Short mmCIF file of C-alpha atoms and ligand atoms in Angstrom, two decimals:
data_model
loop_
_atom_site.label_atom_id
_atom_site.label_comp_id
_atom_site.label_asym_id
_atom_site.label_seq_id
_atom_site.Cartn_x
_atom_site.Cartn_y
_atom_site.Cartn_z
CA MET F 1 161.32 94.51 70.10
CA GLY F 2 158.03 95.41 71.77
CA ASP F 3 156.94 98.63 73.42
CA LYS F 4 154.96 97.42 76.46
CA LEU F 5 157.45 99.14 78.79
CA LYS F 6 158.46 102.07 76.60
CA GLY F 7 159.53 105.02 78.72
CA ARG F 8 159.59 102.98 81.93
CA ASN F 9 162.74 102.88 84.08
CA ALA F 10 163.85 99.72 85.80
CA VAL F 11 166.38 98.66 88.40
CA VAL F 12 167.28 94.97 88.20
CA THR F 13 169.54 93.43 90.84
CA GLY F 14 171.60 90.35 90.07
CA ALA F 15 171.29 91.40 86.44
CA GLY F 16 174.80 90.37 85.45
CA ARG F 17 174.03 86.68 85.12
CA GLY F 18 171.34 84.04 85.02
CA ILE F 19 167.74 84.99 85.73
CA GLY F 20 168.50 88.67 86.47
CA ARG F 21 170.32 89.02 83.17
CA ALA F 22 167.45 87.41 81.25
CA ILE F 23 164.92 89.69 82.94
CA ALA F 24 166.99 92.85 82.36
CA ILE F 25 167.15 92.00 78.65
CA ALA F 26 163.43 91.11 78.53
CA LEU F 27 162.58 94.53 80.02
CA ALA F 28 164.90 96.28 77.55
CA GLU F 29 163.31 94.36 74.66
CA GLU F 30 160.01 95.92 75.72
CA GLY F 31 161.51 99.44 75.75
CA ALA F 32 162.44 99.93 79.42
CA ASN F 33 165.60 101.74 80.44
CA VAL F 34 167.57 99.51 82.80
CA VAL F 35 169.97 99.98 85.69
CA VAL F 36 171.94 96.74 85.74
CA CYS F 37 173.01 96.06 89.34
CA ASP F 38 175.48 93.27 89.89
CA ILE F 39 178.52 92.74 92.05
CA GLY F 40 179.80 89.97 89.77
CA GLY F 41 180.51 87.50 92.56
CA ALA F 42 180.63 83.72 92.68
CA VAL F 43 177.58 81.60 93.60
CA ASP F 44 178.82 81.50 97.22
CA GLY F 45 179.05 85.29 97.32
CA THR F 46 182.84 85.56 97.16
CA GLY F 47 184.72 87.85 94.78
CA GLY F 48 183.53 90.53 92.42
CA ASP F 49 183.82 91.42 88.75
CA ARG F 50 182.41 94.33 86.77
CA THR F 51 182.40 92.44 83.44
CA PRO F 52 179.00 90.68 83.74
CA ALA F 53 177.12 93.91 84.50
CA ASP F 54 178.99 95.77 81.74
CA GLN F 55 178.13 93.06 79.21
CA VAL F 56 174.43 93.15 80.08
CA VAL F 57 174.44 96.94 79.76
CA GLU F 58 175.74 96.50 76.20
CA GLU F 59 173.07 93.87 75.44
CA CYS F 60 170.28 96.12 76.74
CA ARG F 61 171.54 99.09 74.72
CA LYS F 62 171.21 97.03 71.52
CA HIS F 63 167.45 97.40 72.02
CA GLY F 64 167.72 101.19 71.83
CA VAL F 65 167.20 101.86 75.55
CA LYS F 66 169.35 103.62 78.13
CA ALA F 67 171.29 101.22 80.34
CA ILE F 68 173.83 101.83 83.08
CA ALA F 69 175.72 99.56 85.45
CA GLN F 70 175.89 99.62 89.24
CA TYR F 71 178.41 97.29 90.85
CA GLY F 72 177.32 97.62 94.49
CA ASP F 73 176.44 94.96 97.03
CA VAL F 74 172.66 94.61 97.48
CA SER F 75 173.12 93.76 101.15
CA LYS F 76 174.49 97.27 101.78
CA PHE F 77 171.80 99.90 102.24
CA ALA F 78 174.02 102.69 100.85
CA ASP F 79 174.59 100.67 97.65
CA ALA F 80 170.83 100.21 97.20
CA GLU F 81 170.33 103.95 97.71
CA ALA F 82 173.01 104.66 95.10
CA ALA F 83 171.45 102.27 92.54
CA VAL F 84 167.95 103.71 92.96
CA LYS F 85 169.39 107.24 92.81
CA ALA F 86 171.26 106.35 89.61
CA CYS F 87 167.96 105.31 88.03
CA VAL F 88 166.13 108.46 89.14
CA ASP F 89 169.06 110.72 88.18
CA SER F 90 169.36 109.23 84.70
CA SER F 91 165.65 108.98 83.87
CA GLY F 92 163.71 110.97 86.45
CA ARG F 93 161.77 107.98 87.82
CA ILE F 94 161.99 104.40 89.03
CA ASP F 95 158.99 102.48 87.71
CA ILE F 96 160.15 98.89 87.99
CA LEU F 97 162.25 97.13 90.60
CA CYS F 98 163.28 93.50 90.13
CA ASN F 99 165.08 92.00 93.13
CA ILE F 100 166.86 88.98 91.64
CA ALA F 101 170.38 88.96 93.18
CA GLY F 102 171.16 85.87 95.17
CA ILE F 103 173.83 83.53 96.51
CA ASP F 104 173.80 80.04 97.97
CA LYS F 105 175.93 78.59 100.76
CA PRO F 106 174.41 75.17 101.38
CA LYS F 107 175.14 73.31 104.63
CA MET F 108 173.10 71.17 106.97
CA ILE F 109 172.08 73.28 109.97
CA TRP F 110 174.46 71.45 112.30
CA ASN F 111 177.38 72.46 110.09
CA MET F 112 176.29 76.01 109.17
CA SER F 113 178.38 78.83 110.58
CA GLU F 114 176.88 82.05 111.88
CA GLN F 115 178.61 83.86 109.03
CA GLU F 116 177.05 81.55 106.41
CA TRP F 117 173.63 82.24 107.89
CA ASP F 118 174.17 86.02 108.11
CA GLN F 119 175.58 86.40 104.60
CA VAL F 120 172.77 84.56 102.83
CA ILE F 121 170.07 86.37 104.82
CA ALA F 122 171.84 89.67 104.11
CA VAL F 123 171.98 89.23 100.33
CA HIS F 124 168.48 87.82 99.80
CA LEU F 125 166.29 89.19 102.54
CA LYS F 126 168.01 92.40 103.56
CA GLY F 127 168.95 93.07 99.93
CA THR F 128 165.29 92.84 98.92
CA PHE F 129 164.29 95.09 101.83
CA ASN F 130 167.04 97.60 100.97
CA PHE F 131 165.87 98.10 97.39
CA MET F 132 162.15 98.09 98.27
CA ARG F 133 162.80 100.64 101.02
CA CYS F 134 164.80 102.93 98.72
CA ALA F 135 162.41 102.66 95.75
CA ALA F 136 159.14 102.97 97.70
CA PRO F 137 159.23 106.74 98.39
CA PHE F 138 159.76 107.51 94.67
CA MET F 139 157.09 105.04 93.59
CA ARG F 140 154.60 106.43 96.14
CA GLU F 141 155.28 109.96 94.89
CA GLN F 142 154.69 108.80 91.29
CA LYS F 143 151.64 106.74 92.35
CA PHE F 144 153.05 103.99 90.16
CA GLY F 145 155.44 101.14 90.71
CA ARG F 146 156.06 97.50 89.93
CA ILE F 147 158.15 95.43 92.34
CA ILE F 148 159.08 91.86 91.44
CA ASN F 149 160.90 89.86 94.08
CA THR F 150 162.47 86.42 93.75
CA THR F 151 161.73 83.52 96.01
CA SER F 152 162.42 79.81 95.52
CA GLU F 153 160.62 76.53 96.09
CA ALA F 154 163.04 76.22 99.03
CA TRP F 155 160.63 78.70 100.64
CA LEU F 156 158.42 75.70 101.38
CA GLY F 157 161.13 74.15 103.54
CA GLY F 158 164.09 73.32 101.33
CA VAL F 159 166.54 71.27 103.31
CA THR F 160 170.36 71.49 103.03
CA HIS F 161 170.35 75.28 102.94
CA LEU F 162 168.04 76.62 105.64
CA ASN F 163 169.74 80.03 105.44
CA TYR F 164 168.59 80.30 101.80
CA ALA F 165 165.17 78.74 102.48
CA ALA F 166 164.47 81.06 105.41
CA ALA F 167 165.55 84.10 103.41
CA LYS F 168 163.25 83.08 100.55
CA GLY F 169 160.39 82.61 103.03
CA GLY F 170 161.09 86.08 104.35
CA ILE F 171 160.93 87.45 100.80
CA VAL F 172 157.45 85.93 100.36
CA THR F 173 156.37 87.68 103.57
CA LEU F 174 157.93 90.95 102.38
CA THR F 175 155.99 90.51 99.13
CA TRP F 176 152.64 89.88 100.84
CA GLY F 177 153.11 92.72 103.34
CA GLY F 178 154.66 95.09 100.79
CA ALA F 179 151.66 94.54 98.52
CA GLN F 180 149.33 95.57 101.34
CA GLU F 181 151.32 98.66 102.26
CA LEU F 182 152.09 99.88 98.75
CA GLY F 183 149.04 98.73 96.77
CA PRO F 184 146.98 101.79 97.72
CA SER F 185 149.68 103.96 96.08
CA GLY F 186 149.37 102.23 92.71
CA ILE F 187 152.35 99.96 93.35
CA THR F 188 152.17 96.21 92.87
CA VAL F 189 154.49 93.79 94.68
CA ASN F 190 154.70 90.22 93.42
CA ALA F 191 157.27 87.45 93.54
CA ILE F 192 158.50 84.90 91.05
CA CYS F 193 159.60 81.43 92.08
CA PRO F 194 161.77 80.31 89.16
CA ARG F 195 163.13 77.05 87.83
CA ALA F 196 165.92 77.48 85.26
CA LYS F 197 169.34 76.32 84.27
CA THR F 198 171.85 78.80 85.64
CA ARG F 199 175.25 78.34 87.23
CA MET F 200 173.41 78.14 90.59
CA THR F 201 171.40 75.09 89.56
CA ASP F 202 173.40 73.47 86.74
CA ASP F 203 174.54 70.33 88.54
CA PRO F 204 174.89 67.33 86.18
CA LYS F 205 174.84 65.02 89.23
CA VAL F 206 171.19 65.89 89.87
CA ARG F 207 170.20 64.80 86.33
CA GLU F 208 172.33 61.64 86.59
CA MET F 209 170.53 60.74 89.82
CA VAL F 210 167.11 61.23 88.20
CA VAL F 211 168.17 59.15 85.13
CA LYS F 212 169.23 56.29 87.45
CA ARG F 213 165.97 56.44 89.39
CA VAL F 214 163.96 56.38 86.15
CA GLU F 215 166.01 53.41 84.88
CA LYS F 216 165.35 51.52 88.12
CA GLY F 217 161.63 52.24 87.83
CA LEU F 218 161.70 54.33 91.01
CA MET F 219 160.62 57.47 89.20
CA ASP F 220 158.32 58.10 86.27
CA ALA F 221 160.08 59.06 83.00
CA SER F 222 157.84 62.13 82.80
CA VAL F 223 159.84 63.65 85.70
CA LEU F 224 162.99 63.58 83.58
CA LYS F 225 161.16 64.93 80.55
CA ARG F 226 159.77 67.80 82.59
CA MET F 227 163.17 68.49 84.13
CA ASP F 228 164.80 68.70 80.69
CA ARG F 229 162.13 71.09 79.48
CA GLU F 230 162.44 73.31 82.57
CA MET F 231 166.17 73.38 83.18
CA VAL F 232 166.84 75.72 80.26
CA ASP F 233 168.02 79.29 79.89
CA PRO F 234 165.86 81.68 81.96
CA SER F 235 165.12 83.75 78.85
CA ALA F 236 162.41 81.08 78.31
CA PHE F 237 160.25 82.75 80.99
CA ALA F 238 161.82 86.19 81.51
CA LYS F 239 158.92 87.86 79.70
CA ILE F 240 156.70 86.92 82.69
CA ALA F 241 158.57 89.61 84.65
CA ALA F 242 158.02 92.06 81.77
CA PHE F 243 154.30 91.27 81.91
CA LEU F 244 154.13 91.80 85.69
CA ALA F 245 155.92 95.12 85.16
CA SER F 246 153.48 96.28 82.50
CA ASP F 247 150.23 98.25 82.64
CA ASP F 248 148.41 95.00 81.82
CA ALA F 249 149.30 93.71 85.31
CA ALA F 250 147.97 96.71 87.27
CA MET F 251 145.56 94.54 89.27
CA ILE F 252 147.99 91.71 90.02
CA ASN F 253 149.33 92.32 93.51
CA GLY F 254 150.70 90.33 96.43
CA GLN F 255 151.04 87.09 94.47
CA VAL F 256 153.76 84.46 94.18
CA PHE F 257 154.14 82.74 90.83
CA LEU F 258 156.07 79.59 90.00
CA THR F 259 157.73 80.49 86.70
CA THR F 260 159.33 77.96 84.36
CA ALA F 261 159.74 77.52 80.62
CA ILE F 262 156.56 75.44 80.55
CA THR F 263 154.46 76.50 83.52
CA ILE F 264 153.16 79.55 85.34
CA ALA F 265 151.43 78.64 88.60
CA ARG F 266 150.03 80.86 91.36
CA TYR F 267 150.64 79.89 94.98
CA SER F 268 148.02 80.07 97.71
CA LYS F 269 148.61 81.67 101.09
CA PRO F 270 148.72 79.16 103.98
CA GLU F 271 145.51 78.88 105.98
CA THR F 272 144.75 77.09 109.22
CA VAL F 273 143.43 73.60 108.50
CA THR F 274 142.24 72.35 111.89
CA THR F 275 141.12 74.20 115.00
CA ALA F 276 140.54 73.40 118.65
CA GLU F 277 138.68 75.81 120.91
CA ASN F 278 139.40 76.27 124.60
CA PRO F 279 136.39 74.60 126.25
CA THR F 280 136.66 76.81 129.38
CA GLU F 281 136.87 80.51 130.26
CA GLY F 282 140.31 79.99 131.85
CA PRO F 283 143.79 79.36 130.41
CA TRP F 284 144.66 76.19 128.48
CA THR F 285 145.69 73.38 130.85
CA LEU F 286 148.06 70.58 129.80
CA ASP F 287 145.13 68.11 129.84
CA MET F 288 143.03 70.34 127.59
CA ILE F 289 145.99 70.79 125.21
CA LYS F 290 146.63 67.01 125.07
CA ALA F 291 142.94 66.45 124.29
CA ALA F 292 143.19 68.94 121.41
CA PHE F 293 146.20 67.19 119.81
CA THR F 294 144.24 64.16 118.62
CA PRO F 295 143.67 62.70 115.12
CA ASP F 296 140.05 63.88 115.14
CA LYS F 297 140.95 67.46 116.16
CA LEU F 298 144.21 69.35 115.54
CA LEU F 299 146.02 66.34 114.03
CA LYS F 300 143.28 65.49 111.49
CA GLY F 301 145.07 64.70 108.22
CA TYR F 302 148.49 65.24 109.80
CA VAL F 303 151.60 63.37 108.61
CA ASN F 304 155.03 63.85 110.23
CA PRO F 305 157.27 65.09 107.37
CA ALA F 306 160.39 63.44 108.81
CA PRO F 307 159.71 60.80 111.47
CA PRO F 308 162.63 59.33 113.43
CA PRO F 309 163.73 55.77 112.59
CA LYS F 310 161.44 53.27 114.40
CA GLU F 311 164.28 51.60 116.30
CA GLU F 312 165.77 54.91 117.52
CA LYS F 313 166.00 55.17 121.34
CA LYS F 314 165.58 58.50 123.15
N1 LIG H 401 168.15 79.11 88.94
C1 LIG H 401 167.05 78.66 89.53
O1 LIG H 401 166.42 77.65 89.11
C2 LIG H 401 166.51 79.36 90.74
C3 LIG H 401 165.51 78.71 91.48
C4 LIG H 401 164.95 79.38 92.56
C5 LIG H 401 165.38 80.67 92.89
N2 LIG H 401 166.40 81.25 92.18
C6 LIG H 401 166.79 82.61 92.56
O2 LIG H 401 166.92 83.40 91.40
C7 LIG H 401 167.88 84.44 91.63
C8 LIG H 401 168.91 84.43 90.53
O3 LIG H 401 169.64 83.22 90.59
P1 LIG H 401 170.41 82.61 89.35
O4 LIG H 401 170.05 81.19 89.28
O5 LIG H 401 170.23 83.50 88.16
O6 LIG H 401 171.91 82.69 89.92
P2 LIG H 401 173.25 83.34 89.28
O7 LIG H 401 174.33 82.99 90.23
O8 LIG H 401 173.38 82.97 87.86
O9 LIG H 401 172.96 84.91 89.35
C9 LIG H 401 172.94 85.62 90.55
C10 LIG H 401 173.51 87.01 90.31
O10 LIG H 401 173.38 87.78 91.52
C11 LIG H 401 174.57 88.51 91.68
N3 LIG H 401 174.78 88.83 93.11
C12 LIG H 401 175.00 87.93 94.10
N4 LIG H 401 175.17 88.56 95.26
C13 LIG H 401 175.07 89.88 95.00
C14 LIG H 401 175.17 91.04 95.82
N5 LIG H 401 175.43 90.97 97.13
N6 LIG H 401 175.00 92.24 95.25
C15 LIG H 401 174.75 92.34 93.91
N7 LIG H 401 174.67 91.28 93.09
C16 LIG H 401 174.81 90.06 93.63
C17 LIG H 401 175.67 87.61 91.15
O11 LIG H 401 176.85 88.34 90.83
C18 LIG H 401 175.00 86.98 89.94
O12 LIG H 401 175.24 87.72 88.77
C19 LIG H 401 168.44 84.18 93.02
O13 LIG H 401 167.77 84.99 93.96
C20 LIG H 401 168.14 82.72 93.26
O14 LIG H 401 168.05 82.43 94.62
C21 LIG H 401 166.97 80.61 91.12
#
């Protein structure tokens, strides 16, 4: 056990299983007291069970720290308020907030129901807002705080679950903006973008597909090797969250990190890549706009990510 977070008090959502569990334990190993928040639901957000949160509380306590469970739903503002209050009531402060809870309800957009959209946005995006909103006043008062949000590579446009991808994109924006608003109060806001084997990602069919592609020479064998090294228990990188929560990371703010068992990578913020200026003093005309959308101007270096089939008729 280390002492990098000794005396610090953390709230970790989604801490009953997977990545949240690994991070809660990593924080406890470094001496932090932990509020373990988890509804104990299925991957699709149905059901509830207190056992996972209770078990993680027991595991944290083995490291000699205080740990308590909260079984609320992160998408409900009152439950976020209660979890943050539980942390402050039991330890006097909330120093660390890790927003990890998540669900997945994959569907192509033409099959996605309004409810499937709303529920995924509510758990990921509103849930992250709820806890940031409730923790921020305490952290500002303390002039100290560490917020670690969770995005996903789906943020970059993951198909088959646009509800999830859009929520994860929103979390990146919350992280960038939150860092700007809270940084001057001694609070850092960063996000992790994990790759790990959890019940959310453990699909043997994906590995089988990669094996077949490697066998057919359609994919390099290094892809499979990398996959096998990365799709492991999230405890392999959970200490990255402990680092971001520590005093050593005081100057790391507003960043998004890919976190796997073998890699830590820092994402850039998108920037404009091509520009066209209005050549007149008046409004853009259709002719001027058409002249701007050319391969030497706005479309320089552009590739359509999903062109229609060539034979398709309009
Ligand atoms: N596993 C990966 O490789 C991966 C990749 C990218 C992003 N993520 C993200 O990491 C986070 C953790 O995912 P995981 O893979 O550990 O999944 P997981 O299903 O193992 O764990 C998610 C936990 O969140 C809890 N939870 C879900 N909805 C909740 C709610 N409304 N209120 C409170 N708790 C709730 C669940 O009960 C569960 O314990 C998620 O935000 C997920 O989107 C995971």
